[in-house]
Each structure stands twice: as structure tokens, then as C-alpha cells.
Amino acid sequence: MIEWASPARWAWLGVLIPIVMIYLLKTRLRKRNVPTLLFWDQLFDEKRQRSWWQRFRHWASLLLQLLFASALVFAIVDPLWPGQKEDTRHVVIVLDNSASMATRNDEGRTRWENAVERATDVARSMRDGDELALITGGGEVNVVVGLTDFFPAVEDAIGEVPLTDLPTRINEATQTARKLIESQRRQRVIVISDFAFEQTQQWNDDDDLQIIRIGDDQDNVGITRLAVRRSLVDPIGYAAMIEVRNFSDAGTNPRLTITLDEDLIDVIPLTLEAEATWTKTILGASDVGGELHVKLDSEDAFDIDDVARTKITRRERIPVVLVSDQPSVYLESVFDAIPLIDLETTSTIPDEAPEGGFVVLNRFDRVNDATIPMGNVLVIDPQTDSDRWKLGEPIAQPIVAKQDSTSPLMPHVQLLNVTLPGARGLQIENATTLIESAGGEALMASFIDGENRQLVLSADLDNGDLPLRIAFPVLMTNSVNWFLDRDGEAMTPADGLCDAEESDLRSRLSLGSTTAERPGSQRRSIWFYVVCLALALILCEWFLNQRRVVA
Amino acid sequence: MTIVFDSEFLQKLEYLSLLSKRVFKGQLLAQRRTKQTGGGIEFADHREYFHGDDLRYLDWKVYARHGDLLLKRFQEEEDLHVYVLLDCSRSMNSTDTEPGLAVDKFTFARQLTAALSYIALADLDRVSIVAYDSQIRATLPLMRGKNNILSLLKFLESLQVGGEETNLAGVVREFTRRAPRTGLALVVSDLFDTDGFRTGVDALRHQRFEPHVIQVHTSGEAHPDVLGDIELHDVESDAVRKVTITERKLKEYEELFAGFLNDVETYCRNYGLAHTRATPDVPFDEVLMRMMRVAGAVT
């Protein structure tokens, strides 16, 4: 039983009425006066035996025209094959537009170009009544076109999908596709990818999943990791970690070029065995920072992972105000030696620490001095109590017996058994004791109050040998980093692919069962054949009547 | 009544007459004249001597005096009778069949008739006009002298197309029975006769008239511009034909019509008859001049 997709369009049969009317008007002959029929009689007398066709020719023409118009209306109503309505498919194309699809084959054609071509073929093979959707899985899962029966829109969308330089998300995209059509009958997900990623599911080429693999396995060498951070010790220092991997069965000798804002840092020739990984941390120093650019010179079919770049942050100058009644050679020397420090020596305590810097109070005396300034403050050899600490009695044997090695102020600082003349025990609430004497008195402590950080060291620098030890400048450098909270600085990630899974261009497709690609049914709708019939009818009518073949 | 012959037309007539006499030396109708045997005694005029003329009528005095060979013309000899048989059947009415023509076929035929008649009258020949269709409808009796041109023109203007089918043979029978003497018979017609034109023209020959066939047709009759399903109506017989005219049929028609024209020309040539074919898109005076040139070349 034939069904109709658009039964309301039967109203177009009304076009038959003007056809009949035009026919009736047209068959009224035009009259023409002639001086004589002598010659016309001679012409038409010899064809007298065809007069029966003359009589019926117009009827035949009308019949053919009516049949032609009826056939067109029949096609417009869109008749369906028996069962075609229940036979509609719901198909989702999952298209991989990740970075690995930019790989070129030997003919210079990329996997992406092939994938687009295959996806377009799928869209064109859809039958009337089917529904089609498009999802991409490069970088993020994106439903480009929802289920639609207007396939040219999907074809256009396929042509406009951009290739990304991001890792694959085909696993997630396939799950999204299944969810999109899970309630539909006759569902099918078609995954078009190079499958150069680790699948989280067993891919079965079965009734509801069709796999179209693009591209062959290819060797590749690429930068799989690049990260940089500032040195925790050196204010202007930085460390850049670079990882290069060889995804092939053969060794290779690429060259790595590192530049910082176009200034050449290093050129490293590499020797990589098959499947080898090369990792190195590059140390450098730069107060202005800039863009760290890493380029791998290797001849392979995948260029995206041969370049990576990242930013090294700029280091600003650090203002330090040294408040001391008397010149302090040791403090001035140590802060002069630390890079980026702008040291200001004064005898007046400022109300607050300079922005981005701190105040050093040498021999703070509450009786004569003002209150402790707001902000970051380093107090050395306090003479009186303050609202933050209390001083104990002078310690007879001020030897450092214990230190907190876990504190960010203490890396590379070794103060055990160091004598701190003039030291007095510190009593500070909510503070971290950094060094203690043998009697358990706190000799150095730090505390954080909101954005204010304070470090107190109870030691007479002029009478002890602490300033002469290596630990002293290291401790001061650590205190600078601590005041500026630099130990929490994270690694800066790189711009670039830097993804090992994506750089491995070899397919990791594991199939539960392998079957050949299954083409869809190519049966055309009824309307196509009806239009062909209509065309044949009108050609027949033209040939018989409009060409004036008839005598 | 439509004015067919205006002052401009009369001027052209005079010009054609002078042209005929002085340039073409009266050649248009001259050869007919030489065959006339006359016994008149009243001297009327001189005319140029042509080979074959009777030397008895040579004016020896003029010859002796001037050396010119001139024949004396006597009243009876120069009375060439010119009979114009003008077809007035309905097929001559092109206003029905081709309404867009500047000059319709019948008017054109009358113009030719008037011009030829004027030349004859100017040459002191006698002229009679016989209007016919299926039978003789009207006759202008023989007249002579240019002073009769106005009544001749008036007669022509009064003529109307009509009647039933053309019957030249029957008309000629009647005409030859009525004509007082033989002479030049100018048949001005489209020759669309179902019985054929030959019978009528043969009858004229057999009755010792000198037929001169002037065939008139329009360009549309030779090259019709009809296509498709048409109902053709014969204006003479009222017969109707429903036909479908294709490009191929048109081509066949044109070949048939060309063959018809060729038949007429061949017939006239075979019998030594003068023949002229004219269409209304060519001015009548040009047709006359062409006739004169042909007559001068032949003689």
C-alpha cells in the first residue's frame, strides 16, 4: 500500500483545469482568407490518408499534457514505498577533527580532507525520510547539526567544520552520539577517524556502529611536553622542561632549537631510538622573561607537534626599605647582592611596606620606634616587645638546635649549631617557629596575617658569624621569595599540541569484530521515477505535436 | 469611392507616355502595329520605318529632303485596337487576404491598366477595357484620343471586385464574340483560375488576338506567413480547408507557387507571347518602364 508523505499537496491537481481550458481555446482554429486554394489543395490532397491522425492528434496532445501534470502532482505528494515510513534511519556522523587528522599521506592529502570527503558521501547516501546529525570530537565534543532530514544542511556543515590542533575526544563524542539517538528506531553511529587514540570502549562494527578509518599508520617525532616555571631560589631564574618522543620503529636524529623572544638559547641535536623519549630541564635566567619557543626540526608528515611555545613571566623590581639607626653592612650587602632588589636605607619607619616589596627593621625598638608598618616586614634583632611578639630573656647558649626544614624559608639553609649572639626567645602567637635553641626558645619565626607577612629573627648580626655563613644570603633570598609568595607559582603550560597520544599517529583501533564498510541502501524514492515518467510524457507530447511533424 | 488616380498619378502617366514615345520610340506596342494592314487615305502622322514595313507608304519626300526613313500613317492603319481584360474577381482583392499592403492588388492592376491605356491613347490607338470575373461585368467601349483619359480613369475607379470564381475561358469566348476587330489583348490578372489560364489565352490566340499576359500577385501569395492549425477560406469559391501548416508545408507551397509562375512564363515564351509579372510593392511606373525596356531590347 503506497503512503503519501505530503497528502495535502493533492490540491495541485487543480492545475489540470487551466490545461483543459487552454486546450479548448487553442483548438479553435484561426481563420485566414486566401485568394485561392489551388495550391493548398495540391499540398494537402496527397496526405489525405492521414486524416484520422489529424482528428485525434489534439486529443492525444491533451491526454499527454494531463498525464504529465498528473505525474508531477503525484511526485509532489511524495509517495512512499510500502514500509518506507517505518524504514527510516537515524544516523549520527562522529567526525574526528583533532590535530592528528592534519597528517599528510604520500600524495600530500591530509587525513582531514579524506574524512570530509567520506562524511559528505555518507550525507549524500541518505534516503528520503532518514534523519542525520553531525558531531565533532576534536578538542571538545560539539553537536554541529542535530537530527535533521534536510541533508544539504549537514553537507554544508561538514564543509565548514574546522580542523583543530587539539587532542581527540572521539570516545566522548561517540557516547554523545549514542545518547542523541538512543530512543530512536533504526539508529546508527558512523565514526570517521584515524583512531590514533586510546579507545575507552571496545569498538564493535555492528548494527548500530559503523567505523570508517582514515589514513594509514605513520611515524612521527614530536614535542609532547613543554612547561616552564620561575626558579624558587634565583629571582630571575627559570626552569623549562621539554619532552620529545619518537613514535616509530626506527631511530631518528632531529634537532631541537630553543629561543627566548628570538634570542637563541640553545640548539640541541637529539638521537632518539625507536619509541624513545627524551626529557630535559633547561635552566636559564631572565628578568624580563618573554616567549620561550621550542622547535623540532624533523621530516615527518605531522607538523603541528614540532613547535611549542610558552611564556616566562617578567620579574619586577622589588623595593626594600632598610630601617636602621646605624648602617648595617651585612644587611646592605646581602640585599645588594640579590637581583632585582631596590634597596632604600632610612632611619624612619614607614607606615606601610612598599607595594611589591617589604620593610627590614634592624634592631626594632618600640620605645623609640613607631609601630610596625603594614605589609611585609622583616624584623632583625628586635629590642623590645611589640603587639605581635614578646621577647624573652637573653639566651645564655643561643645555639640553633632545631630548624624547620619544611618551611619555604628554609630550603638550602643550614643553621643547626650556629650560634646567634644576642638572641632572645620569641613568643609569637600563631607563628611558625623556624629555628629553636637547645632550650626550646624560638629564635626565628614567621607568621602570616592576611596579606601581611612578617619574619622575625632574633640575632645580633654584628656580633655573630651568621652573616658570614652561606646560609645567610640564601635565607635572605628565601625570605624575598616568601614575602612575594613565589613558591606557589605554578608551571606555565605551553601553547601547542604537546599531547603524546595525539602525536602518535598510529591507529590503536581495537575491534571486537571486523567487518567491511557496509554501504546504505540506494533505493530511490518513488517520486524520482514519477518525475522521469513525466519527463518522458512531455517529450513525447512535444515530439508528436509541437514539432509540427504532422502534415 | 476611393480615389485611386490622383494628380500625381496623372503626371506619371504623362511622363510614361512621353518616355514611351520619345525614348523607346513607341516600342511598347509597336510590333503589333506593324502587322496592321490599313487602307486609310487620310494622312495622320509619320512614324519611323521598321524592317518589313510596306515601302509604298514611305514618305519619299522626307527621305529626299532629310534622308530619314519615315512611313506615312493613315487614319486606318494607326488604329491599333488595344483591349485590356482586367480581372475583377474577388481573388484580386488583397485587402481581405493581406490587409497591410500599401497598394492592394486590384488598385495596382487598375494603375497598370490606366497607364497602358494612356500610352495607347496618346499614340492615337483605340482602347477598350473589359472587366471580368466569372463573366464580363463591365466594358468601356473603344475610345481614342488622350482627351478620353478622364472617363477611362473614372471607369476604372468605379470598378469593384466581386462575382464568383474566375472563368477566363468563358470571358474570352464572350469577348471575342463581341470585339469588333482583333487587336492587342492585355490580360491583367492573377491567373488564379481553377480551369487554368491556358484555355483563355489560347482562345485569344486562336481568334487572332495578340495576348500580352500581365500577371499580378502579392508577395504574401508567393510567401505566406501562416503556421499552425488554420482554417483557410477561399474568397472566390467560399471553400474552406482546415489544415495544419508546418514549416515544411510552407516550403512546399512556395515551390508550388514558383512552379506556377514558371509555367506561365514558359507558356508565354513558347508561344511568343509578351509576359510581365508584377507585384504591388513595386510602383506601377517602374513596372511600365521595365516593360518598355524589355520591349525595346526584344525589338
mmCIF file of C-alpha atoms in Angstrom, chain B residues 1-6 9 13 86-95 98 101-116 153 156-161 188 216-218 278-285 287-288:
data_model
loop_
_atom_site.group_PDB
_atom_site.id
_atom_site.type_symbol
_atom_site.label_atom_id
_atom_site.label_comp_id
_atom_site.label_asym_id
_atom_site.label_seq_id
_atom_site.Cartn_x
_atom_site.Cartn_y
_atom_site.Cartn_z
ATOM 1 C CA MET B 1 -15.466 55.782 -53.768
ATOM 2 C CA THR B 2 -11.776 55.606 -53.061
ATOM 3 C CA ILE B 3 -9.692 57.939 -55.146
ATOM 4 C CA VAL B 4 -7.268 55.703 -56.993
ATOM 5 C CA PHE B 5 -5.904 58.133 -59.544
ATOM 6 C CA ASP B 6 -4.770 61.407 -58.153
ATOM 7 C CA PHE B 9 -0.718 59.644 -60.887
ATOM 8 C CA LEU B 13 1.027 58.892 -66.872
ATOM 9 C CA LEU B 86 -8.984 43.387 -66.326
ATOM 10 C CA ASP B 87 -9.620 40.662 -63.756
ATOM 11 C CA CYS B 88 -12.133 41.934 -61.209
ATOM 12 C CA SER B 89 -12.702 38.646 -59.382
ATOM 13 C CA ARG B 90 -12.552 38.503 -55.595
ATOM 14 C CA SER B 91 -9.096 36.978 -55.650
ATOM 15 C CA MET B 92 -7.858 40.359 -56.819
ATOM 16 C CA ASN B 93 -8.994 41.905 -53.548
ATOM 17 C CA SER B 94 -5.926 41.702 -51.338
ATOM 18 C CA THR B 95 -7.434 43.922 -48.636
ATOM 19 C CA GLU B 98 -3.350 40.903 -46.914
ATOM 20 C CA LEU B 101 -0.349 46.271 -48.158
ATOM 21 C CA ALA B 102 0.336 49.885 -49.128
ATOM 22 C CA VAL B 103 -1.287 49.323 -52.508
ATOM 23 C CA ASP B 104 -3.721 46.459 -52.817
ATOM 24 C CA LYS B 105 -3.575 44.131 -55.789
ATOM 25 C CA PHE B 106 -6.714 45.372 -57.536
ATOM 26 C CA THR B 107 -5.688 49.002 -57.308
ATOM 27 C CA PHE B 108 -2.289 48.100 -58.634
ATOM 28 C CA ALA B 109 -3.885 46.228 -61.552
ATOM 29 C CA ARG B 110 -6.016 49.266 -62.305
ATOM 30 C CA GLN B 111 -2.980 51.516 -62.210
ATOM 31 C CA LEU B 112 -1.241 49.308 -64.725
ATOM 32 C CA THR B 113 -4.362 49.259 -66.859
ATOM 33 C CA ALA B 114 -4.655 53.031 -66.722
ATOM 34 C CA ALA B 115 -1.002 53.550 -67.621
ATOM 35 C CA LEU B 116 -1.041 51.164 -70.562
ATOM 36 C CA LEU B 153 -9.947 56.635 -65.221
ATOM 37 C CA LEU B 156 -11.577 52.133 -63.655
ATOM 38 C CA GLU B 157 -12.307 53.813 -60.347
ATOM 39 C CA SER B 158 -15.888 52.653 -60.466
ATOM 40 C CA LEU B 159 -14.947 49.021 -60.800
ATOM 41 C CA GLN B 160 -15.418 46.719 -57.766
ATOM 42 C CA VAL B 161 -14.204 43.215 -57.151
ATOM 43 C CA VAL B 188 -4.228 41.904 -66.382
ATOM 44 C CA VAL B 216 -0.163 40.378 -60.855
ATOM 45 C CA HIS B 217 0.344 38.773 -57.455
ATOM 46 C CA THR B 218 1.401 39.872 -53.982
ATOM 47 C CA ALA B 278 4.459 42.425 -61.237
ATOM 48 C CA THR B 279 3.823 42.791 -57.539
ATOM 49 C CA PRO B 280 2.193 45.802 -55.845
ATOM 50 C CA ASP B 281 5.274 46.534 -53.753
ATOM 51 C CA VAL B 282 6.944 47.797 -56.954
ATOM 52 C CA PRO B 283 5.463 51.124 -58.140
ATOM 53 C CA PHE B 284 3.456 50.799 -61.326
ATOM 54 C CA ASP B 285 5.614 53.306 -63.229
ATOM 55 C CA VAL B 287 6.823 48.207 -63.927
ATOM 56 C CA LEU B 288 5.933 50.128 -67.067
#
